[in-house]
Short mmCIF file of C-alpha atoms in Angstrom, two decimals:
data_model
loop_
_atom_site.label_atom_id
_atom_site.label_comp_id
_atom_site.label_asym_id
_atom_site.label_seq_id
_atom_site.Cartn_x
_atom_site.Cartn_y
_atom_site.Cartn_z
CA UNK A 7 0.00 0.00 0.00
CA UNK A 8 1.51 3.39 -0.95
CA UNK A 9 2.31 5.42 2.16
CA UNK A 10 4.38 8.34 3.39
CA UNK A 11 5.44 9.74 6.76
CA UNK A 12 5.10 13.48 6.35
CA UNK A 13 5.16 16.72 8.33
CA UNK A 14 3.55 19.76 6.70
CA UNK A 15 4.04 23.30 7.95
CA UNK A 16 2.34 26.41 6.58
CA UNK A 17 3.10 30.06 7.19
CA UNK A 18 2.49 33.50 5.74
CA UNK A 19 5.88 34.39 4.30
CA UNK A 20 7.42 37.75 3.38
CA UNK A 21 9.46 35.95 0.70
CA UNK A 22 8.51 36.37 -2.93
CA UNK A 23 8.39 33.48 -5.42
CA UNK A 24 11.86 33.11 -6.90
CA UNK A 25 13.49 34.72 -3.84
CA UNK A 26 13.45 31.87 -1.32
CA UNK A 27 16.54 31.72 0.89
CA UNK A 28 18.65 28.59 1.24
CA UNK A 29 18.05 28.59 4.99
CA UNK A 30 14.63 27.05 5.52
CA UNK A 31 13.82 28.84 8.76
CA UNK A 32 14.45 32.28 7.28
CA UNK A 33 11.62 31.65 4.80
CA UNK A 34 9.08 31.07 7.57
CA UNK A 35 6.61 33.74 8.62
CA UNK A 36 5.90 34.44 12.27
CA UNK A 37 2.70 32.35 12.10
CA UNK A 38 4.37 29.07 11.06
CA UNK A 39 2.16 26.17 12.08
CA UNK A 40 2.33 22.38 11.80
CA UNK A 41 -0.91 21.41 10.06
CA UNK A 42 -0.18 17.71 9.50
CA UNK A 43 2.22 15.23 11.07
CA UNK A 44 2.00 11.49 10.66
CA UNK A 45 1.72 8.66 8.15
CA UNK A 46 -0.79 8.64 5.30
CA UNK A 47 -1.69 5.68 3.12
CA UNK A 48 -3.11 6.04 -0.37
CA UNK A 49 -5.12 4.01 -2.85
CA UNK A 50 -2.77 1.99 -5.05
CA UNK A 51 -5.01 2.74 -8.02
CA UNK A 52 -4.64 6.52 -7.97
CA UNK A 53 -5.46 8.01 -11.36
CA UNK A 54 -3.17 10.69 -12.74
CA UNK A 55 -4.79 14.11 -13.11
CA UNK A 56 -6.93 13.81 -9.99
CA UNK A 57 -6.05 15.38 -6.62
CA UNK A 58 -6.29 12.12 -4.70
CA UNK A 59 -3.14 12.26 -2.52
CA UNK A 60 -5.05 14.12 0.17
CA UNK A 61 -3.65 15.40 3.48
CA UNK A 62 -6.39 16.56 5.89
CA UNK A 63 -5.06 19.20 8.29
CA UNK A 64 -4.90 18.38 11.99
CA UNK A 65 -5.48 22.07 12.74
CA UNK A 66 -6.80 24.82 10.44
CA UNK A 67 -4.50 27.55 9.19
CA UNK A 68 -5.79 31.11 8.94
CA UNK A 69 -4.36 32.78 5.83
CA UNK A 70 -4.84 36.37 4.73
CA UNK A 71 -3.28 37.04 1.29
CA UNK A 72 -3.00 40.71 2.20
CA UNK A 73 -0.42 39.74 4.85
CA UNK A 74 1.97 37.93 2.49
CA UNK A 75 2.57 34.87 0.33
CA UNK A 76 1.78 31.30 1.36
CA UNK A 77 4.72 29.06 2.28
CA UNK A 78 4.14 25.29 2.30
CA UNK A 79 6.91 23.19 3.86
CA UNK A 80 6.85 19.41 3.40
CA UNK A 81 9.22 17.13 5.30
CA UNK A 82 9.09 13.51 4.10
CA UNK A 83 10.81 11.04 6.43
CA UNK A 84 9.75 7.82 4.72
CA UNK A 85 7.91 6.88 1.55
CA UNK A 86 6.85 3.64 -0.11
CA UNK A 87 5.14 2.89 -3.39
CA UNK A 88 4.62 6.52 -4.41
CA UNK A 89 5.67 7.84 -7.80
CA UNK A 90 6.28 11.41 -8.93
CA UNK A 91 3.70 14.17 -8.44
CA UNK A 92 2.77 16.84 -10.95
CA UNK A 93 4.63 20.16 -10.81
CA UNK A 94 4.82 23.42 -12.71
CA UNK A 95 8.11 24.72 -14.14
CA UNK A 96 6.83 27.91 -15.74
CA UNK A 97 8.74 31.10 -15.00
CA UNK A 98 5.56 33.17 -14.76
CA UNK A 99 3.49 30.89 -12.49
CA UNK A 100 4.21 33.00 -9.37
CA UNK A 101 5.64 30.07 -7.42
CA UNK A 102 9.03 28.52 -6.67
CA UNK A 103 10.74 26.07 -4.33
CA UNK A 104 13.82 25.35 -2.23
CA UNK A 105 14.61 21.75 -1.27
CA UNK A 106 17.14 19.17 -0.21
CA UNK A 107 17.28 15.40 0.23
CA UNK A 108 17.91 15.46 3.99
CA UNK A 109 14.68 15.70 6.03
CA UNK A 110 16.68 17.04 9.00
CA UNK A 111 18.63 19.56 6.96
CA UNK A 112 18.51 23.26 7.77
CA UNK A 113 19.52 24.51 4.31
CA UNK A 114 18.31 23.76 0.80
CA UNK A 115 20.57 22.08 -1.74
CA UNK A 116 18.54 23.32 -4.69
CA UNK A 117 16.40 26.33 -5.56
CA UNK A 118 14.41 26.70 -8.78
CA UNK A 119 11.12 27.88 -10.28
CA UNK A 120 9.39 24.52 -9.94
CA UNK A 121 6.44 24.04 -7.61
CA UNK A 122 4.01 21.22 -6.88
CA UNK A 123 0.49 21.69 -8.20
CA UNK A 124 -1.78 21.64 -5.15
CA UNK A 125 -5.49 21.80 -4.45
CA UNK A 126 -6.18 23.64 -1.19
CA UNK A 127 -9.54 23.28 0.53
CA UNK A 128 -10.60 26.40 2.38
CA UNK A 129 -13.50 28.24 3.96
CA UNK A 130 -13.71 31.95 3.27
CA UNK A 131 -13.14 33.76 6.56
CA UNK A 132 -14.85 36.99 7.55
CA UNK A 133 -13.18 39.63 9.73
CA UNK A 134 -15.04 41.19 12.66
CA UNK A 135 -13.71 43.92 14.95
CA UNK A 136 -14.90 44.20 18.56
CA UNK A 137 -15.85 46.38 20.29
CA UNK A 138 -18.00 47.55 17.38
CA UNK A 139 -17.11 50.81 15.67
CA UNK A 140 -13.32 50.56 16.01
CA UNK A 141 -12.50 49.05 12.61
CA UNK A 142 -10.87 52.26 11.40
CA UNK A 143 -10.87 54.27 14.61
CA UNK A 144 -8.07 54.39 17.19
CA UNK A 145 -9.34 54.74 20.75
CA UNK A 146 -7.42 56.69 23.39
CA UNK A 147 -6.78 53.59 25.49
CA UNK A 148 -3.75 51.33 25.45
CA UNK A 149 -2.86 48.05 27.14
CA UNK A 150 0.09 45.76 27.75
CA UNK A 151 -2.01 42.62 27.47
CA UNK A 152 0.68 40.63 25.65
CA UNK A 153 3.67 42.56 26.98
CA UNK A 154 3.41 41.76 30.71
CA UNK A 155 2.73 38.70 32.83
CA UNK A 156 -0.97 38.52 33.68
CA UNK A 157 -4.26 36.68 33.71
CA UNK A 158 -7.01 38.65 32.01
CA UNK A 159 -10.63 37.93 31.16
CA UNK A 160 -12.51 40.15 28.72
CA UNK A 161 -16.23 39.93 27.96
CA UNK A 162 -17.57 41.12 24.59
CA UNK A 163 -21.33 41.52 24.31
CA UNK A 164 -23.23 39.29 21.89
CA UNK A 165 -24.70 42.47 20.36
CA UNK A 166 -21.27 43.13 18.81
CA UNK A 167 -21.51 39.96 16.69
CA UNK A 168 -23.82 38.96 13.83
CA UNK A 169 -26.84 37.09 15.15
CA UNK A 170 -25.73 33.85 13.54
CA UNK A 171 -23.69 30.81 14.63
CA UNK A 172 -20.04 31.00 13.62
CA UNK A 173 -16.69 29.26 13.91
CA UNK A 174 -13.94 31.50 15.32
CA UNK A 175 -10.61 30.55 13.73
CA UNK A 176 -8.27 33.13 15.22
CA UNK A 177 -7.95 36.67 16.50
CA UNK A 178 -5.55 39.56 16.16
CA UNK A 179 -4.57 42.56 18.27
CA UNK A 180 -3.34 45.82 16.82
CA UNK A 181 -0.46 47.89 18.11
CA UNK A 182 -1.27 51.15 19.85
CA UNK A 183 -0.67 53.96 17.37
CA UNK A 184 1.91 55.63 19.64
CA UNK A 185 3.91 52.41 20.10
CA UNK A 186 6.90 51.71 17.80
CA UNK A 187 6.67 48.80 15.40
CA UNK A 188 8.30 45.52 16.43
CA UNK A 189 9.22 42.25 14.71
CA UNK A 190 10.71 39.82 17.21
CA UNK A 191 8.13 39.57 19.98
CA UNK A 192 7.72 36.27 21.80
CA UNK A 193 5.31 35.14 24.50
CA UNK A 194 4.29 32.01 26.38
CA UNK A 195 0.56 32.26 25.94
CA UNK A 196 -2.60 30.42 26.94
CA UNK A 197 -5.90 31.61 25.48
CA UNK A 198 -9.36 30.28 26.28
CA UNK A 199 -12.80 31.18 24.93
CA UNK A 200 -16.18 30.61 26.54
CA UNK A 201 -19.79 31.59 25.96
CA UNK A 202 -20.85 33.33 29.15
CA UNK A 203 -23.94 34.71 30.85
CA UNK A 204 -21.72 37.33 32.50
CA UNK A 205 -22.55 40.78 31.17
CA UNK A 206 -19.96 43.39 30.26
CA UNK A 207 -19.22 45.66 33.24
CA UNK A 208 -20.69 43.02 35.59
CA UNK A 209 -17.75 40.62 35.79
CA UNK A 210 -16.99 38.70 38.95
CA UNK A 211 -13.62 39.13 40.63
CA UNK A 212 -13.44 35.32 40.76
CA UNK A 213 -12.23 34.21 37.36
CA UNK A 214 -13.96 30.80 37.47
CA UNK A 215 -17.36 32.45 37.98
CA UNK A 216 -17.13 34.23 34.63
CA UNK A 217 -16.82 31.00 32.61
CA UNK A 218 -19.69 29.39 30.75
CA UNK A 219 -20.03 25.64 30.26
CA UNK A 220 -18.10 25.42 26.99
CA UNK A 221 -14.60 26.60 27.89
CA UNK A 222 -12.12 25.76 25.10
CA UNK A 223 -8.36 26.33 25.08
CA UNK A 224 -7.76 27.73 21.60
CA UNK A 225 -4.03 28.37 21.99
CA UNK A 226 -1.37 27.14 24.41
CA UNK A 227 2.38 27.48 24.04
CA UNK A 228 5.08 29.77 22.76
CA UNK A 229 4.17 32.20 20.00
CA UNK A 230 6.08 34.68 17.85
CA UNK A 231 4.35 38.03 17.49
CA UNK A 232 5.10 40.99 15.27
CA UNK A 233 3.68 44.32 14.13
CA UNK A 234 6.20 45.60 11.55
CA UNK A 235 4.01 48.07 9.65
CA UNK A 236 4.70 51.70 10.51
CA UNK A 237 1.70 53.67 11.74
CA UNK A 238 0.17 56.26 9.44
CA UNK A 239 -0.89 59.64 10.85
CA UNK A 240 -4.57 59.64 11.78
CA UNK A 241 -5.00 55.89 11.27
CA UNK A 242 -4.75 52.92 13.63
CA UNK A 243 -2.10 50.26 13.13
CA UNK A 244 -3.19 47.13 11.22
CA UNK A 245 -4.29 43.97 13.02
CA UNK A 246 -0.93 42.22 12.70
CA UNK A 247 -0.46 40.69 16.16
CA UNK A 248 -2.16 37.45 15.22
CA UNK A 249 -3.04 34.41 17.33
CA UNK A 250 -4.20 31.56 15.04
CA UNK A 251 -6.30 29.11 17.00
CA UNK A 252 -5.01 25.55 17.33
CA UNK A 253 -8.63 24.52 17.98
CA UNK A 254 -11.54 26.42 16.37
CA UNK A 255 -14.28 27.73 18.63
CA UNK A 256 -18.00 27.38 17.87
CA UNK A 257 -19.84 30.49 19.01
CA UNK A 258 -23.51 31.37 18.73
CA UNK A 259 -24.33 34.89 19.98
CA UNK A 260 -27.87 33.70 20.72
CA UNK A 261 -26.39 31.64 23.58
CA UNK A 262 -24.62 34.48 25.39
CA UNK A 263 -21.67 36.85 25.42
CA UNK A 264 -18.11 35.90 24.49
CA UNK A 265 -15.41 35.56 27.15
CA UNK A 266 -11.76 35.78 26.07
CA UNK A 267 -9.21 34.69 28.68
CA UNK A 268 -5.52 35.50 28.17
CA UNK A 269 -2.74 34.14 30.37
CA UNK A 270 0.81 35.37 29.67
CA UNK A 271 3.59 33.52 31.55
CA UNK A 272 6.54 35.17 29.79
CA UNK A 273 6.90 37.91 27.20
CA UNK A 274 9.65 39.88 25.47
CA UNK A 275 9.86 42.42 22.66
CA UNK A 276 6.10 43.09 22.44
CA UNK A 277 4.69 46.62 22.38
CA UNK A 278 1.46 48.08 23.77
CA UNK A 279 -1.79 47.28 22.00
CA UNK A 280 -4.89 49.36 21.30
CA UNK A 281 -7.74 49.32 23.81
CA UNK A 282 -11.24 50.75 24.13
CA UNK A 283 -12.15 52.62 27.32
CA UNK A 284 -15.70 53.57 26.35
CA UNK A 285 -18.52 52.94 28.83
CA UNK A 286 -21.00 52.02 26.10
CA UNK A 287 -18.83 49.67 24.03
CA UNK A 288 -20.43 46.44 25.38
CA UNK A 289 -17.07 45.17 26.64
CA UNK A 290 -15.10 45.06 29.89
CA UNK A 291 -12.28 43.22 31.63
CA UNK A 292 -11.06 41.72 34.90
CA UNK A 293 -7.37 40.99 35.42
CA UNK A 294 -4.47 40.28 37.73
CA UNK A 295 -0.75 40.76 37.13
CA UNK A 296 -0.19 37.19 38.29
CA UNK A 297 -0.73 34.48 35.64
CA UNK A 298 -1.70 31.97 38.36
CA UNK A 299 -4.22 34.19 40.14
CA UNK A 300 -7.73 32.94 40.84
CA UNK A 301 -9.03 36.41 41.72
CA UNK A 302 -8.89 39.60 39.67
CA UNK A 303 -7.12 42.55 41.25
CA UNK A 304 -8.66 45.04 38.84
CA UNK A 305 -12.01 45.34 37.04
CA UNK A 306 -12.88 48.16 34.66
CA UNK A 307 -14.65 49.03 31.40
CA UNK A 308 -11.51 48.69 29.27
CA UNK A 309 -11.23 45.99 26.61
CA UNK A 310 -8.70 45.15 23.92
CA UNK A 311 -9.70 46.03 20.37
CA UNK A 312 -9.66 42.65 18.62
CA UNK A 313 -10.29 41.35 15.13
CA UNK A 314 -11.81 37.88 15.00
CA UNK A 315 -11.60 35.78 11.87
CA UNK A 316 -14.63 33.54 11.53
CA UNK A 317 -16.54 31.38 9.11
CA UNK A 318 -20.30 30.85 9.10
CA UNK A 319 -21.68 27.74 10.77
CA UNK A 320 -25.00 26.46 9.52
CA UNK A 321 -27.39 28.24 7.15
CA UNK A 322 -26.45 31.58 5.62
CA UNK A 323 -29.77 33.00 6.82
CA UNK A 324 -31.31 32.92 10.28
CA UNK A 325 -34.87 33.85 11.19
CA UNK A 326 -35.49 35.00 14.73
CA UNK A 327 -37.18 34.47 17.07
CA UNK A 328 -37.60 30.72 16.83
CA UNK A 329 -41.04 29.53 15.79
CA UNK A 330 -43.66 28.09 18.10
CA UNK A 331 -46.82 29.07 19.95
CA UNK A 332 -47.32 32.76 20.71
CA UNK A 333 -49.97 34.75 22.56
CA UNK A 334 -50.03 37.62 20.14
CA UNK A 335 -48.08 39.29 17.31
CA UNK A 336 -44.38 38.56 16.79
CA UNK A 337 -41.65 40.78 15.28
CA UNK A 338 -39.57 38.66 12.89
CA UNK A 339 -36.06 39.55 11.72
CA UNK A 340 -33.69 37.88 9.26
CA UNK A 341 -29.93 37.85 9.82
CA UNK A 342 -27.66 37.02 6.90
CA UNK A 343 -24.09 35.99 6.14
CA UNK A 344 -24.84 36.41 2.44
CA UNK A 345 -23.03 39.32 0.81
CA UNK A 346 -24.75 40.90 -2.16
CA UNK A 347 -28.14 39.95 -3.52
CA UNK A 348 -31.48 40.38 -1.76
CA UNK A 349 -33.66 38.37 0.62
CA UNK A 350 -37.18 37.38 -0.41
CA UNK A 351 -39.86 35.74 1.71
CA UNK A 352 -43.30 34.14 1.75
CA UNK A 353 -45.96 33.94 4.46
CA UNK A 354 -47.89 30.91 3.24
CA UNK A 355 -45.36 28.10 3.56
CA UNK A 356 -44.41 28.12 -0.12
CA UNK A 357 -40.80 28.41 -1.27
CA UNK A 358 -39.71 31.97 -2.10
CA UNK A 359 -39.08 32.85 -5.73
CA UNK A 360 -37.48 35.79 -7.50
CA UNK A 361 -40.89 37.52 -7.49
CA UNK A 362 -41.64 37.01 -3.79
CA UNK A 363 -41.78 40.08 -1.53
CA UNK A 364 -38.46 41.75 -0.74
CA UNK A 365 -37.29 41.70 2.88
CA UNK A 366 -36.26 45.25 3.83
CA UNK A 367 -37.01 45.51 7.56
CA UNK A 368 -38.36 43.38 10.45
CA UNK A 369 -41.91 42.16 9.89
CA UNK A 370 -44.72 42.28 12.45
CA UNK A 371 -46.75 39.07 12.06
CA UNK A 372 -50.12 39.28 13.77
CA UNK A 373 -51.69 35.99 12.77
CA UNK A 374 -50.44 32.43 12.58
CA UNK A 375 -47.84 32.31 9.81
CA UNK A 376 -45.54 29.86 8.05
CA UNK A 377 -42.58 32.10 7.24
CA UNK A 378 -40.00 31.12 4.58
CA UNK A 379 -37.01 33.08 3.24
CA UNK A 380 -34.07 32.75 0.85
CA UNK A 381 -31.44 35.04 -0.68
CA UNK A 382 -31.42 35.72 -4.42
CA UNK A 383 -28.94 37.11 -6.93
CA UNK A 384 -31.14 38.18 -9.81
CA UNK A 385 -33.51 35.31 -10.55
CA UNK A 386 -31.38 32.64 -8.91
CA UNK A 387 -31.49 31.55 -5.24
CA UNK A 388 -28.04 31.64 -3.63
CA UNK A 389 -28.93 30.17 -0.22
CA UNK A 390 -31.06 27.34 1.02
CA UNK A 391 -34.62 28.13 2.09
CA UNK A 392 -35.02 28.66 5.83
CA UNK A 393 -38.25 28.97 7.74
CA UNK A 394 -40.11 29.22 11.02
CA UNK A 395 -43.76 28.60 11.91
CA UNK A 396 -45.53 30.94 14.34
CA UNK A 397 -48.89 29.97 15.84
CA UNK A 398 -50.96 32.66 17.54
CA UNK A 399 -52.84 30.81 20.28
CA UNK A 400 -55.40 33.63 20.47
CA UNK A 401 -56.31 33.43 16.80
CA UNK A 402 -59.72 31.76 16.32
CA UNK A 403 -60.03 28.69 14.12
CA UNK A 404 -63.36 29.28 12.44
CA UNK A 405 -64.81 27.99 9.18
CA UNK A 406 -65.90 30.79 6.93
CA UNK A 407 -68.36 28.77 4.87
CA UNK A 408 -69.01 25.57 2.95
CA UNK A 409 -69.20 25.34 -0.82
CA UNK A 410 -69.33 22.78 -3.60
CA UNK A 411 -71.69 20.24 -2.03
CA UNK A 412 -72.21 18.67 -5.44
CA UNK A 413 -71.68 15.09 -4.43
CA UNK A 414 -68.01 15.16 -5.42
CA UNK A 415 -66.02 17.84 -3.60
CA UNK A 416 -66.37 19.99 -0.52
CA UNK A 417 -64.62 23.34 -0.07
CA UNK A 418 -64.35 24.81 3.42
CA UNK A 419 -63.47 28.47 3.84
CA UNK A 420 -60.73 29.13 6.41
CA UNK A 421 -59.20 32.59 6.52
CA UNK A 422 -55.98 33.44 8.33
CA UNK A 423 -54.28 30.04 8.39
CA UNK A 424 -52.56 30.14 5.03
CA UNK A 425 -50.26 27.17 4.41
CA UNK A 426 -51.21 25.31 7.59
CA UNK A 427 -52.24 21.65 7.44
CA UNK A 428 -55.51 20.37 8.86
CA UNK A 429 -56.95 16.93 9.39
CA UNK A 430 -60.44 16.62 7.88
CA UNK A 431 -63.04 14.79 9.98
CA UNK A 432 -66.63 14.06 8.97
CA UNK A 433 -69.79 12.66 10.59
CA UNK A 434 -73.54 12.43 10.21
CA UNK A 435 -74.31 12.14 13.90
CA UNK A 436 -71.89 14.32 15.92
CA UNK A 437 -71.12 11.19 17.92
CA UNK A 438 -68.52 9.42 15.78
CA UNK A 439 -66.07 11.43 13.73
CA UNK A 440 -64.01 9.76 10.99
CA UNK A 441 -60.69 11.09 9.72
CA UNK A 442 -60.37 11.56 5.97
CA UNK A 443 -56.76 12.68 5.63
CA UNK A 444 -54.80 15.90 5.90
CA UNK A 445 -55.24 18.91 3.64
CA UNK A 446 -53.37 22.21 3.32
CA UNK A 447 -55.14 25.56 3.50
CA UNK A 448 -54.34 27.50 0.33
CA UNK A 449 -56.05 30.77 -0.53
CA UNK A 450 -58.38 30.46 2.45
CA UNK A 451 -59.84 27.19 1.17
CA UNK A 452 -59.53 23.52 2.00
CA UNK A 453 -60.92 21.31 -0.74
CA UNK A 454 -61.39 17.54 -0.54
CA UNK A 455 -63.40 14.72 -2.02
CA UNK A 456 -66.68 14.45 -0.10
CA UNK A 457 -66.33 11.27 2.00
CA UNK A 458 -70.09 11.20 2.69
CA UNK A 459 -71.29 11.85 -0.84
CA UNK A 460 -73.36 8.66 -0.91
CA UNK A 461 -74.98 9.20 2.50
CA UNK A 462 -78.55 10.49 2.46
CA UNK A 463 -78.39 12.53 5.65
CA UNK A 464 -77.05 15.76 7.04
CA UNK A 465 -73.25 15.85 6.93
CA UNK A 466 -70.95 17.64 9.33
CA UNK A 467 -67.28 18.50 8.91
CA UNK A 468 -64.55 19.37 11.36
CA UNK A 469 -60.95 20.54 10.97
CA UNK A 470 -58.17 19.72 13.40
CA UNK A 471 -54.92 21.62 12.98
CA UNK A 472 -51.87 19.41 12.55
CA UNK A 473 -49.26 20.44 15.12
CA UNK A 474 -46.59 22.43 13.23
#
């Protein structure tokens, strides 16, 4: 069976294609990460031209092309039954390589314009800055969060995040605008995330009391940090002080606020970072200058300005609140990951089309409603259809009339329950009712074959709503 023992590292590199150094380490970026390490076996019948020699990453790698080029380092320690892989040798393919035949070597024996042809699987990541409103604005606060030894917890309100479930893949700090740039920062860092019921500016001095149930360590170990870009007058520094998560974090703002815990056990060469000190920024902190503390020495309304990188989890649209029984009208909103296009909806349980009403603002639904929505680009849907069913328990269920008693079909009028399903029951005596299937109310009418057409007697009909 073809197999290989391989270690794969990825980093964002300042090196250009064709300019790789002989020394491997000097080509690494500060975010170098081992994404695969182990032995892989492959199908002996691999067909040339297909990307079938697949290496699933043990941990995700967060890559921003704006920060530099992508460096892929492959160390092969053993290999059996594997032939050559496809590569490009074109001078204008914007790729190159440096390599040697010693897996433990520190310097390349060869450098040329060749490069393996790879297929990379990725999820497009979205950036989000918290507290809200500081994307392009420098606040007057500053902090030494990564520069000093401490244990800090910061709570960011759920209102600062899109109202949709997401996977957080990493975060980044930005240097305070008055702090000089730096390139060789190092820290021994532990970072945990948790969904918490603790509100901003209401944090407990006991660190453990601020946790929720789903505490996840997203980074633990030494990390190289840098912020080399010089500040521009009137603008904040870029979010360059990046912490890629070794374990992604699933966060749903509907479940609570986000707690970020930072423990720094050693640090050197790291400058001050930007911080918000606003009372209304939906963020606060509790901290101690001892990494092993269980109690916070200080609590205030400050909070680091962070950029999270996230990918959507679940549908690209979310309808809120959740459906169910209500005792009156309900205000329905749609949240969306979808960029571009428009959202269209229906109120009768049917699938939205390109001609369905346009969603422009929250809708006040007074009666029982089967709500469906989807995003469209022109005439084409670009998301799956999502929906919720709202039942107003105070809405009467009354027949508005009977028509079509012609011995074949019966039509019962039923206003206000568009799209809902009802079981049809019939009798001639009021004592024994017989079910004759389920029908859907469309256009205020429920039509069915008359089950008592051959009975010479008075006939009575009843509808029973099928539980949505």
